[in-house]
Short mmCIF file of C-alpha atoms and ligand atoms in Angstrom, two decimals:
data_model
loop_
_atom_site.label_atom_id
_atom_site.label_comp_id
_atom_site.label_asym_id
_atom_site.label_seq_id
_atom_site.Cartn_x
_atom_site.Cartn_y
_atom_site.Cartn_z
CA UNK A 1 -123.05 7.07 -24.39
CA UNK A 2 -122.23 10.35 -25.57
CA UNK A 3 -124.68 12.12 -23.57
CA UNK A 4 -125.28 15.41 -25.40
CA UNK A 5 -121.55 15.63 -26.48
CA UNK A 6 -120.61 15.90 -30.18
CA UNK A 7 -117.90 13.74 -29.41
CA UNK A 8 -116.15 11.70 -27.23
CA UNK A 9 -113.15 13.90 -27.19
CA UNK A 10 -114.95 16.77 -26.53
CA UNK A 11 -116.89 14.69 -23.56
CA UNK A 12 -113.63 13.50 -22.06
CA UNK A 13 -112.07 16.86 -22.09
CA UNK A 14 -114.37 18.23 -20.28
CA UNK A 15 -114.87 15.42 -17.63
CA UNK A 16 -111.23 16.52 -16.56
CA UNK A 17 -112.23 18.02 -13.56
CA UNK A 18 -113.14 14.80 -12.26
CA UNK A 19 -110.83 12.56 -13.59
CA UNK A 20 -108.18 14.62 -11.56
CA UNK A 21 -110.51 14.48 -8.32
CA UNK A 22 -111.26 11.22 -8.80
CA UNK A 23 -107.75 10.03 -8.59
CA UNK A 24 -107.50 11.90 -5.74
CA UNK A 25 -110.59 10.47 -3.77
CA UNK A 26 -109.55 8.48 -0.77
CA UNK A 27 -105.72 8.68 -0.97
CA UNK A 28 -104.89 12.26 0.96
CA UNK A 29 -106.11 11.69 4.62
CA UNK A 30 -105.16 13.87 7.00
CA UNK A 31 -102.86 16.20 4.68
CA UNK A 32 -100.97 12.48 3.95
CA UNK A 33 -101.05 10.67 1.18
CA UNK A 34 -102.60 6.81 1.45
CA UNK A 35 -102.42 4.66 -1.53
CA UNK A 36 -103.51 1.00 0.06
CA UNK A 37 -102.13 -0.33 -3.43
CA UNK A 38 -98.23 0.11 -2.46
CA UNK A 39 -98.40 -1.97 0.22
CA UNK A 40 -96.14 -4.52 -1.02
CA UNK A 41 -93.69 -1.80 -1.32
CA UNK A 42 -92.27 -1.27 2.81
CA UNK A 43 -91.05 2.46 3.70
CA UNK A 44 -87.91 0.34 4.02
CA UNK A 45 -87.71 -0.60 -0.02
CA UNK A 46 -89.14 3.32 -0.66
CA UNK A 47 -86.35 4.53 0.96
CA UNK A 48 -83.51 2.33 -0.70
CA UNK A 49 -84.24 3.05 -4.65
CA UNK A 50 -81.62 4.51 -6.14
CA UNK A 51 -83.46 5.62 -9.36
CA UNK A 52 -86.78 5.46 -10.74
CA UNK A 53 -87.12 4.43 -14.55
CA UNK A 54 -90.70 5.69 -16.50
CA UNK A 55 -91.51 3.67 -19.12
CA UNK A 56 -94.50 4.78 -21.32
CA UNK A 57 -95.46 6.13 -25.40
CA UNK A 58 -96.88 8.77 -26.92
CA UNK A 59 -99.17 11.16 -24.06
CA UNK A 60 -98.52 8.46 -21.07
CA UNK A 61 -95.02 9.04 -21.72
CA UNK A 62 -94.95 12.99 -21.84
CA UNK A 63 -96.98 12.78 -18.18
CA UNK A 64 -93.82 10.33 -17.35
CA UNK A 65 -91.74 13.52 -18.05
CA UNK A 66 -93.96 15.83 -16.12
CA UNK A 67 -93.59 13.96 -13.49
CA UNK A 68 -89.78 13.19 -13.64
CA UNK A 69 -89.95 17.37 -12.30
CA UNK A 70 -91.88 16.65 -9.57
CA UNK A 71 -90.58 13.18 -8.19
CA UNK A 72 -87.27 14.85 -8.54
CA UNK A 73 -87.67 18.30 -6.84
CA UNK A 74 -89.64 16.26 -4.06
CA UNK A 75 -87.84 13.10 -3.46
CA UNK A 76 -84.75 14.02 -4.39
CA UNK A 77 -84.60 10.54 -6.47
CA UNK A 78 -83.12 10.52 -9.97
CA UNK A 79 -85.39 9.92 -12.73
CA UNK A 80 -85.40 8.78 -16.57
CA UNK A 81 -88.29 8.97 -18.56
CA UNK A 82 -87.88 6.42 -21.69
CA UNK A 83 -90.31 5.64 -24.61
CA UNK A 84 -90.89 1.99 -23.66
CA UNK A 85 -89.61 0.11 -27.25
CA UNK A 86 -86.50 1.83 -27.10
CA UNK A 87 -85.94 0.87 -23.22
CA UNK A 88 -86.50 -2.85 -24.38
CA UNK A 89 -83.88 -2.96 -27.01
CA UNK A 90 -81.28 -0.98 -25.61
CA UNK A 91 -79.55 -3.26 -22.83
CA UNK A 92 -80.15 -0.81 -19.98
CA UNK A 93 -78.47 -0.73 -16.51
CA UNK A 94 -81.44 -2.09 -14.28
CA UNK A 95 -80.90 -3.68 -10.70
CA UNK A 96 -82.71 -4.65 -7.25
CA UNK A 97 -82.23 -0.67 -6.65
CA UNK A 98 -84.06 0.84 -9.46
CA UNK A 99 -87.71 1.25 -9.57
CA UNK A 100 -89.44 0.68 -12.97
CA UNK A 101 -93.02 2.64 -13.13
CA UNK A 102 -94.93 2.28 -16.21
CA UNK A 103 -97.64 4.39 -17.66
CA UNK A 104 -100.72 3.48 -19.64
CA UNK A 105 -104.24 4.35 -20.29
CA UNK A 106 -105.31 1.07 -21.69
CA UNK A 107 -102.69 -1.64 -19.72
CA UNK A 108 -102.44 -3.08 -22.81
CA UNK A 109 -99.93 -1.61 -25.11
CA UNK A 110 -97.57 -3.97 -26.12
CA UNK A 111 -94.35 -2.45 -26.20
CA UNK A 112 -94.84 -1.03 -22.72
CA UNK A 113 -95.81 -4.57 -21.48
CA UNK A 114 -92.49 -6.02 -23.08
CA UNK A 115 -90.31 -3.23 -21.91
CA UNK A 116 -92.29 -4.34 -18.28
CA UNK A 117 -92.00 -8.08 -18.31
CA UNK A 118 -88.04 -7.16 -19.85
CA UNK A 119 -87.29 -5.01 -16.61
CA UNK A 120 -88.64 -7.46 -13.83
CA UNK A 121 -86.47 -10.22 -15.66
CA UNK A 122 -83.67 -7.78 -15.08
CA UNK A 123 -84.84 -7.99 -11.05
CA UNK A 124 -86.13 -4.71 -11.12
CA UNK A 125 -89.20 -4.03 -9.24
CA UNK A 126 -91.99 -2.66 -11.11
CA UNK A 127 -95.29 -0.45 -10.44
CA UNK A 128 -97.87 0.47 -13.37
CA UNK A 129 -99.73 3.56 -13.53
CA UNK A 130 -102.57 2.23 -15.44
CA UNK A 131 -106.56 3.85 -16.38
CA UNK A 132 -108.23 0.28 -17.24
CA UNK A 133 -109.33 -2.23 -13.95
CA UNK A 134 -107.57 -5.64 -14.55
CA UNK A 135 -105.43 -4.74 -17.69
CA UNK A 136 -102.81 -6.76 -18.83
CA UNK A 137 -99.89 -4.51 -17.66
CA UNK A 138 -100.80 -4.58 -13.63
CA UNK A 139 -100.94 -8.02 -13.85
CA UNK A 140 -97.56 -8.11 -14.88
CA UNK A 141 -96.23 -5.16 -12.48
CA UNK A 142 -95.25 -5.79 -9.03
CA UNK A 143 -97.91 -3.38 -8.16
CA UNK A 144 -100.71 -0.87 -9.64
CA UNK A 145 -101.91 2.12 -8.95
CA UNK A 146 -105.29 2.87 -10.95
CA UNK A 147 -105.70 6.43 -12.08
CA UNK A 148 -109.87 6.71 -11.95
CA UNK A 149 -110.69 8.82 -15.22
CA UNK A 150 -113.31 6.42 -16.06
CA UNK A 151 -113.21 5.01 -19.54
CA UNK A 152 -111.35 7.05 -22.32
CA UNK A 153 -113.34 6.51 -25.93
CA UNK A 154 -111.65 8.99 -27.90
CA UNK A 155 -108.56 7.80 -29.58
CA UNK A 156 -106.80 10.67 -28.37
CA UNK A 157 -105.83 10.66 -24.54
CA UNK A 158 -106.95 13.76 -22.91
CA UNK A 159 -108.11 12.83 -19.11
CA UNK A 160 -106.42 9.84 -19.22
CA UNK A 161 -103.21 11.84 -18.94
CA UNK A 162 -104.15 14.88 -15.90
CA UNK A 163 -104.54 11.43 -13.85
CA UNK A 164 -101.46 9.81 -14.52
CA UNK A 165 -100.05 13.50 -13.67
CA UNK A 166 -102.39 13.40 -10.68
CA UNK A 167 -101.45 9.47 -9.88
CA UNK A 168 -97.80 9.73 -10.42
CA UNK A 169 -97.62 13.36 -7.87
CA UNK A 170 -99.42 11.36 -5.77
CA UNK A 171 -96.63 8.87 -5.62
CA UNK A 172 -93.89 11.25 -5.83
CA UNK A 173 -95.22 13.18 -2.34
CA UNK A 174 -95.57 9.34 -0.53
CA UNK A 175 -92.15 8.98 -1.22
CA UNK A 176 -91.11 12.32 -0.42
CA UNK A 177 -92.69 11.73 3.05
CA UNK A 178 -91.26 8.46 3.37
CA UNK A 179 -87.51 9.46 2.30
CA UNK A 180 -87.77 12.78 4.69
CA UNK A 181 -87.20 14.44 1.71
CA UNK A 182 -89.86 17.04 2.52
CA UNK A 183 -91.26 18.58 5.65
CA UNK A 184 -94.87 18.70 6.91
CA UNK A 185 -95.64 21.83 6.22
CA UNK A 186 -94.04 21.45 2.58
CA UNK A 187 -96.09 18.21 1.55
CA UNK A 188 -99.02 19.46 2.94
CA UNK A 189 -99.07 22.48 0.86
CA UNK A 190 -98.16 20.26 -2.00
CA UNK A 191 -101.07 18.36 -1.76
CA UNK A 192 -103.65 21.43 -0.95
CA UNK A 193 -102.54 22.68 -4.66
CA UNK A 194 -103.13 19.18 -6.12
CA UNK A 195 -106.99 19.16 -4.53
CA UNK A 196 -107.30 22.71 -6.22
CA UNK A 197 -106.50 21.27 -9.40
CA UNK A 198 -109.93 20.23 -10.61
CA UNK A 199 -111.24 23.32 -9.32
CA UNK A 200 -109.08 25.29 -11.97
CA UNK A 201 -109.05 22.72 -14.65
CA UNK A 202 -112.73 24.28 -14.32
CA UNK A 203 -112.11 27.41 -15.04
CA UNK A 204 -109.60 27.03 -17.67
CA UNK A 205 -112.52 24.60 -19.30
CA UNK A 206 -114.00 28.76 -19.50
CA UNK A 207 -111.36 29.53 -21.74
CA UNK A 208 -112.65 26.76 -24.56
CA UNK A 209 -114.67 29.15 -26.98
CA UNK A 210 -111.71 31.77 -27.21
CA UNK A 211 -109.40 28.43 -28.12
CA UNK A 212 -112.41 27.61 -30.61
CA UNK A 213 -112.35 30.82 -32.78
CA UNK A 214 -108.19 30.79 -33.00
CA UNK A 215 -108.67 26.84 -34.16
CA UNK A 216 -111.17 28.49 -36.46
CA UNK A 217 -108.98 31.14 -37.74
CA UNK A 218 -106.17 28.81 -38.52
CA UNK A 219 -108.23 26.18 -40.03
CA UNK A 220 -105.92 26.19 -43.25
CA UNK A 221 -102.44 26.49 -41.00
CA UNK A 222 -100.01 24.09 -42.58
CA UNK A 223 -97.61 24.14 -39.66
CA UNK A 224 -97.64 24.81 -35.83
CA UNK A 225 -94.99 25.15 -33.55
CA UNK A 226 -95.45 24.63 -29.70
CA UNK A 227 -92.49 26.02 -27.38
CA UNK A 228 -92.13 25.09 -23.56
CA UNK A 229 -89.71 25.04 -21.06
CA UNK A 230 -88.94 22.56 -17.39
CA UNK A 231 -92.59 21.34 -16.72
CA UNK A 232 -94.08 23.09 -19.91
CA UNK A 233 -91.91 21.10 -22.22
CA UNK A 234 -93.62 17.69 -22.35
CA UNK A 235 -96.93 19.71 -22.82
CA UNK A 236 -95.63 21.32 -25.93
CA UNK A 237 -94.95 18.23 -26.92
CA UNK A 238 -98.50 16.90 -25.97
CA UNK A 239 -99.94 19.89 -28.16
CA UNK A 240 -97.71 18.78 -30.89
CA UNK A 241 -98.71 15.11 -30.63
CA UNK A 242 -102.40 16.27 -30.06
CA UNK A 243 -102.05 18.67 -33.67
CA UNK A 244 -100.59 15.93 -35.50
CA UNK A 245 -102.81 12.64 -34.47
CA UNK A 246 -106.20 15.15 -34.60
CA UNK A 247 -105.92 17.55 -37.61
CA UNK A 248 -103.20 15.81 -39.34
CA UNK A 249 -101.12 19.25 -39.30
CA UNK A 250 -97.38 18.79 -38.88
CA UNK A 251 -96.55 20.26 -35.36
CA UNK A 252 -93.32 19.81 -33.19
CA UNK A 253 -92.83 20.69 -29.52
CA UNK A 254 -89.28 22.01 -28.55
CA UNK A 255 -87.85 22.84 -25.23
CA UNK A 256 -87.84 26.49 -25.46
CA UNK A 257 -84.25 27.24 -24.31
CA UNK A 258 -83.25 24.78 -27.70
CA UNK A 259 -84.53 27.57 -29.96
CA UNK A 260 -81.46 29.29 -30.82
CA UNK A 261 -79.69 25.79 -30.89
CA UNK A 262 -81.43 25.41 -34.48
CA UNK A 263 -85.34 25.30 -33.95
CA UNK A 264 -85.21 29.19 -34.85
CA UNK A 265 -84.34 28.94 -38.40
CA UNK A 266 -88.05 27.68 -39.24
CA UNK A 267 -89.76 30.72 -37.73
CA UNK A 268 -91.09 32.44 -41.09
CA UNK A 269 -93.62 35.48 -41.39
CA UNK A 270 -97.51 34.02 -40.08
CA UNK A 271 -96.45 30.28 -38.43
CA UNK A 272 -98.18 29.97 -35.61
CA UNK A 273 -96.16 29.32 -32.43
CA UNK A 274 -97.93 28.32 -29.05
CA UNK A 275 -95.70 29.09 -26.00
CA UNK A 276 -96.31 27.89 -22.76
CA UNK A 277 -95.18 30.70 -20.44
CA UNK A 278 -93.92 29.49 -16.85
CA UNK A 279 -95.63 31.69 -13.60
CA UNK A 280 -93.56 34.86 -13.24
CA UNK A 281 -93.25 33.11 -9.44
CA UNK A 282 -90.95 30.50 -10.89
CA UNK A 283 -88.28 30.07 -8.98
CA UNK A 284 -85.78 29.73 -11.37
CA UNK A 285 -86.69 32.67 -12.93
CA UNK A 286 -87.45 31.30 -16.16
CA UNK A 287 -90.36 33.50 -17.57
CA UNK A 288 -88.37 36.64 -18.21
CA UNK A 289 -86.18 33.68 -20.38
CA UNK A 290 -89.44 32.84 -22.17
CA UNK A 291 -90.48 35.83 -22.72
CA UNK A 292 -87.74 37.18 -24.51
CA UNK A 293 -87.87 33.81 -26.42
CA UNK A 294 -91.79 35.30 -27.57
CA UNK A 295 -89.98 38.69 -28.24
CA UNK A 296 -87.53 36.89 -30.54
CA UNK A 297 -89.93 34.54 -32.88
CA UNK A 298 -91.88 37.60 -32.99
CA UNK A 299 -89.56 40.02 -34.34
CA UNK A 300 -89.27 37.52 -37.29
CA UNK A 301 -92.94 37.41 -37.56
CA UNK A 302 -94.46 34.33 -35.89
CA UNK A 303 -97.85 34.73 -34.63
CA UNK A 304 -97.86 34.12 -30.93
CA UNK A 305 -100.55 32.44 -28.90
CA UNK A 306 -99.47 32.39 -25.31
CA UNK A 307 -100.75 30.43 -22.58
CA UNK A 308 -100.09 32.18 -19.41
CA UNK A 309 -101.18 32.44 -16.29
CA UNK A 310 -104.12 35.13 -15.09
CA UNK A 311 -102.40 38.36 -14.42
CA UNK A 312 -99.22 37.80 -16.17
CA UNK A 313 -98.89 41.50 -17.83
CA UNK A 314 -95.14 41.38 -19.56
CA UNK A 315 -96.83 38.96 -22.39
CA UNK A 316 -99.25 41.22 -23.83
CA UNK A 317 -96.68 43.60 -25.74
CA UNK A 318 -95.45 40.52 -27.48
CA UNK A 319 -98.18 37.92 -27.93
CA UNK A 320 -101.19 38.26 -30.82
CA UNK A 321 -103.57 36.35 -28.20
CA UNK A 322 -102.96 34.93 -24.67
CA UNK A 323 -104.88 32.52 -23.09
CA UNK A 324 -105.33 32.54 -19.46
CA UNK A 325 -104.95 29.63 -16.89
CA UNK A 326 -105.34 30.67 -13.06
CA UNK A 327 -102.07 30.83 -10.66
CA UNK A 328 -100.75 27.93 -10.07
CA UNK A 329 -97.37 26.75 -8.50
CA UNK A 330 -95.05 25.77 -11.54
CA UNK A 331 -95.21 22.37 -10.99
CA UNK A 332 -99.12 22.00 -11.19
CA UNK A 333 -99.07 24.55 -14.15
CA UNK A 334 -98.85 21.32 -16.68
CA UNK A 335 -102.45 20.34 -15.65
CA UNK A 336 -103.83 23.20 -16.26
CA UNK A 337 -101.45 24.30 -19.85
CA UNK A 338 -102.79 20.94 -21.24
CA UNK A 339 -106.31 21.96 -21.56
CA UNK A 340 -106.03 24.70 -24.05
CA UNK A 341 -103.97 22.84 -26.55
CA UNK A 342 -106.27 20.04 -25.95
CA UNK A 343 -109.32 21.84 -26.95
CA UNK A 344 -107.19 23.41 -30.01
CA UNK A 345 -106.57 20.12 -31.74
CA UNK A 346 -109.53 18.93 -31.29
CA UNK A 347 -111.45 22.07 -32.59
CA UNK A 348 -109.18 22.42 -35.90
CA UNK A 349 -109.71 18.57 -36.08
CA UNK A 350 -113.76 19.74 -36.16
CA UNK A 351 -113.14 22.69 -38.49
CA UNK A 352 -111.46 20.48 -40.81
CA UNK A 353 -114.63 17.86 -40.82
CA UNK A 354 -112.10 15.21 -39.61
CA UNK A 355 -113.37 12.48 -37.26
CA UNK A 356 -112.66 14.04 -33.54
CA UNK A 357 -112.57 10.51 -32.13
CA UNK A 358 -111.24 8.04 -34.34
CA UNK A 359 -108.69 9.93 -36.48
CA UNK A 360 -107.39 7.88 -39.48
CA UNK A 361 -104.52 5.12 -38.94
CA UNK A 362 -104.55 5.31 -35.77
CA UNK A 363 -106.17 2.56 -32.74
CA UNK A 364 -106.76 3.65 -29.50
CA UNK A 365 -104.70 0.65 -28.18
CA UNK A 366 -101.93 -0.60 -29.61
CA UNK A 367 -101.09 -4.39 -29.07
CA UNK A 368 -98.77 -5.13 -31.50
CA UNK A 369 -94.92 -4.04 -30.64
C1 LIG B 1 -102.12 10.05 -27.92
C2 LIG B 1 -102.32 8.69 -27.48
C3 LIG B 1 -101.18 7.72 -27.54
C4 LIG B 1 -101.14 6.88 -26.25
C5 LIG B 1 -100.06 5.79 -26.37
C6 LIG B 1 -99.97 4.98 -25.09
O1 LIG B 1 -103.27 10.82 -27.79
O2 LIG B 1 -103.41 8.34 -27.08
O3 LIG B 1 -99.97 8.40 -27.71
O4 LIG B 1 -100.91 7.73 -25.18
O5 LIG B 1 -100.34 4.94 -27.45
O6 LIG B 1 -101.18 4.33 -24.82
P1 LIG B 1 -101.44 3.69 -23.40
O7 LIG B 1 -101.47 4.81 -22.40
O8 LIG B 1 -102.75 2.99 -23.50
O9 LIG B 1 -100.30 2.75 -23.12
#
């Protein structure tokens, strides 16, 4: 089943490509978005929620937070992102007006089906984002929409998580279109950079044996800090997770502008730091922000590894290495950032002679609350 992979991990990173275009397949027509699967949910209803609630764990819910940028800067609807067992036990504020989408590779992971079954009881309405035909989860949502990335092996969720990004943009541009939140021109553009996405997940698949020899390198690194900032946040907090459940290295993602807030004090002489740089075309002007945050942690002696897009010049003073991703518009950055820190954890994981695709304590679903 492997084919001539090592691995399964190594496998499903690099089906990628198609797990994004696959997700695509049939649902943009006509520069519009289709998804059949929503049609229990009217323009009407689309166009009355108040606020969309995410519900997810571990990777499913950092591609919840990804897409909290998106659905937000598009549909102009307000958006929480909560780890599903603390949603559950919290009492929240949930009515006819609030949308509950859930995220999960497997459909079957208990505390996201409680938190699911907890919110329609509450009248929400409910939609699953969900990798696995028939799972448990989209039988208990008002609705599904599948992500196709084909089955996931590996314990650790790689392509399962650039289609929930893809799946849950998708969604986010419907109900832009439907909420006249966004013109023609606007959505259409949105969803040409979306189809270009597996195209450049290719490419940054090119990067993999420069990732290889830094995993290498580091192969006795006790510590790893990953720093991102808007939509590279969550995936510093994907490498982290990735680092931690992989290679059994302690690793923590922070937002980068949180730094001087108190993350700073642990930068020490040698600990490597991976930054996720946003596109110099940002337009919030955040990468001249980040990149003084490199200067910074580097001036104290971190070792840098940036991950920046192709072209991007004012890293290279500051950064010991610098991986490349192609241009991108910020928001579609995340699919492409992923890949790299990906591939690192999974290479240390090798380098280490752990076992890639079953690490230790650890089951790939996770039906007990
Ligand atoms: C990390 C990982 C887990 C899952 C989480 C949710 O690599 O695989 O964090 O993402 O347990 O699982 P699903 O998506 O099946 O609900």
């Amino acid at each position: 089943e492997k084919g001539g992979w090592s691995s399964f991990m190594r496998k499903e990173v690099s089906e990628q490509p198609e797990a994004v275009a696959n997700t695509l397949r049939g649902r943009v027509v006509d520069g519009a978005v289709v998804i059949p699967e929503l049609e229990g949910f009217g323009d009407d209803e689309l166009r009355g929620i108040r606020r969309i609630t995410v519900i997810a764990c571990g990777t499913a819910s950092y591609a919840g937070m990804v897409a909290k940028y998106a659905i937000e800067q598009w549909a102009r609807i307000p958006v929480e992102v909560e780890l599903s067992h603390e949603f559950r036990y919290r009492e929240p504020v949930l009515d006819a007006d609030t949308l509950v989408v859930s995220i999960s590779q497997s459909g079957e992971t208990m505390d996201t089906l409680m938190a699911v079954k907890y919110a329609r009881e509450q009248g929400a309405r409910t939609i699953s984002i969900c990798n696995t035909q028939g799972a448990t989860i989209p039988r208990e949502s008002d609705a599904v929409v599948y992500t196709h990335a084909g089955p996931e092996v590996a314990v650790a969720s790689t392509k399962a998580f650039v289609a929930q990004i893809t799946a849950l943009y998708l969604f986010g541009l419907h109900l832009a279109r439907v909420r006249g939140t966004l013109g023609e021109a606007e959505l259409a553009a949105q969803l040409a950079e979306l189809t270009a996405v597996p195209e450049k997940i290719e490419q940054v698949l090119g990067e993999a044996g420069k990732v290889a020899q830094l995993a290498h390198w580091m192969a006795d690194t006790r510590s790893v800090l990953f720093l991102g900032r808007h939509v590279g946040y969550p995936i510093a907090l994907e490498g982290a997770l990735k680092l931690k459940e992989l290679a059994y290295i302690h690793a923590e993602g922070f937002a980068a502008g949180e730094l001087k807030h108190g993350p700073i004090a642990l930068i020490e002489p040698g600990l490597p730091v991976f930054v996720v740089v946003p596109s110099p075309r940002h337009d919030r002007s955040l990468h001249p922000k980040v990149v003084s945050n490199i200067q910074e942690i580097r001036a104290r002696g971190a070792r840098v590894i940036a991950i920046a897009e192709a072209g991007d010049a004012a890293v290279l003073p500051f950064a010991d290495e610098v991986v490349r991703i192609p241009l991108a518009s910020p928001l579609f950055e995340p699919l492409l950032a992923v890949v790299p820190l990906q591939i690192f954890a999974m290479e240390l994981s090798q380098a280490k002679g752990l076992d890639v695709d079953q690490p230790r304590n650890l089951a790939k679903s996770v039906t007990v609350e």
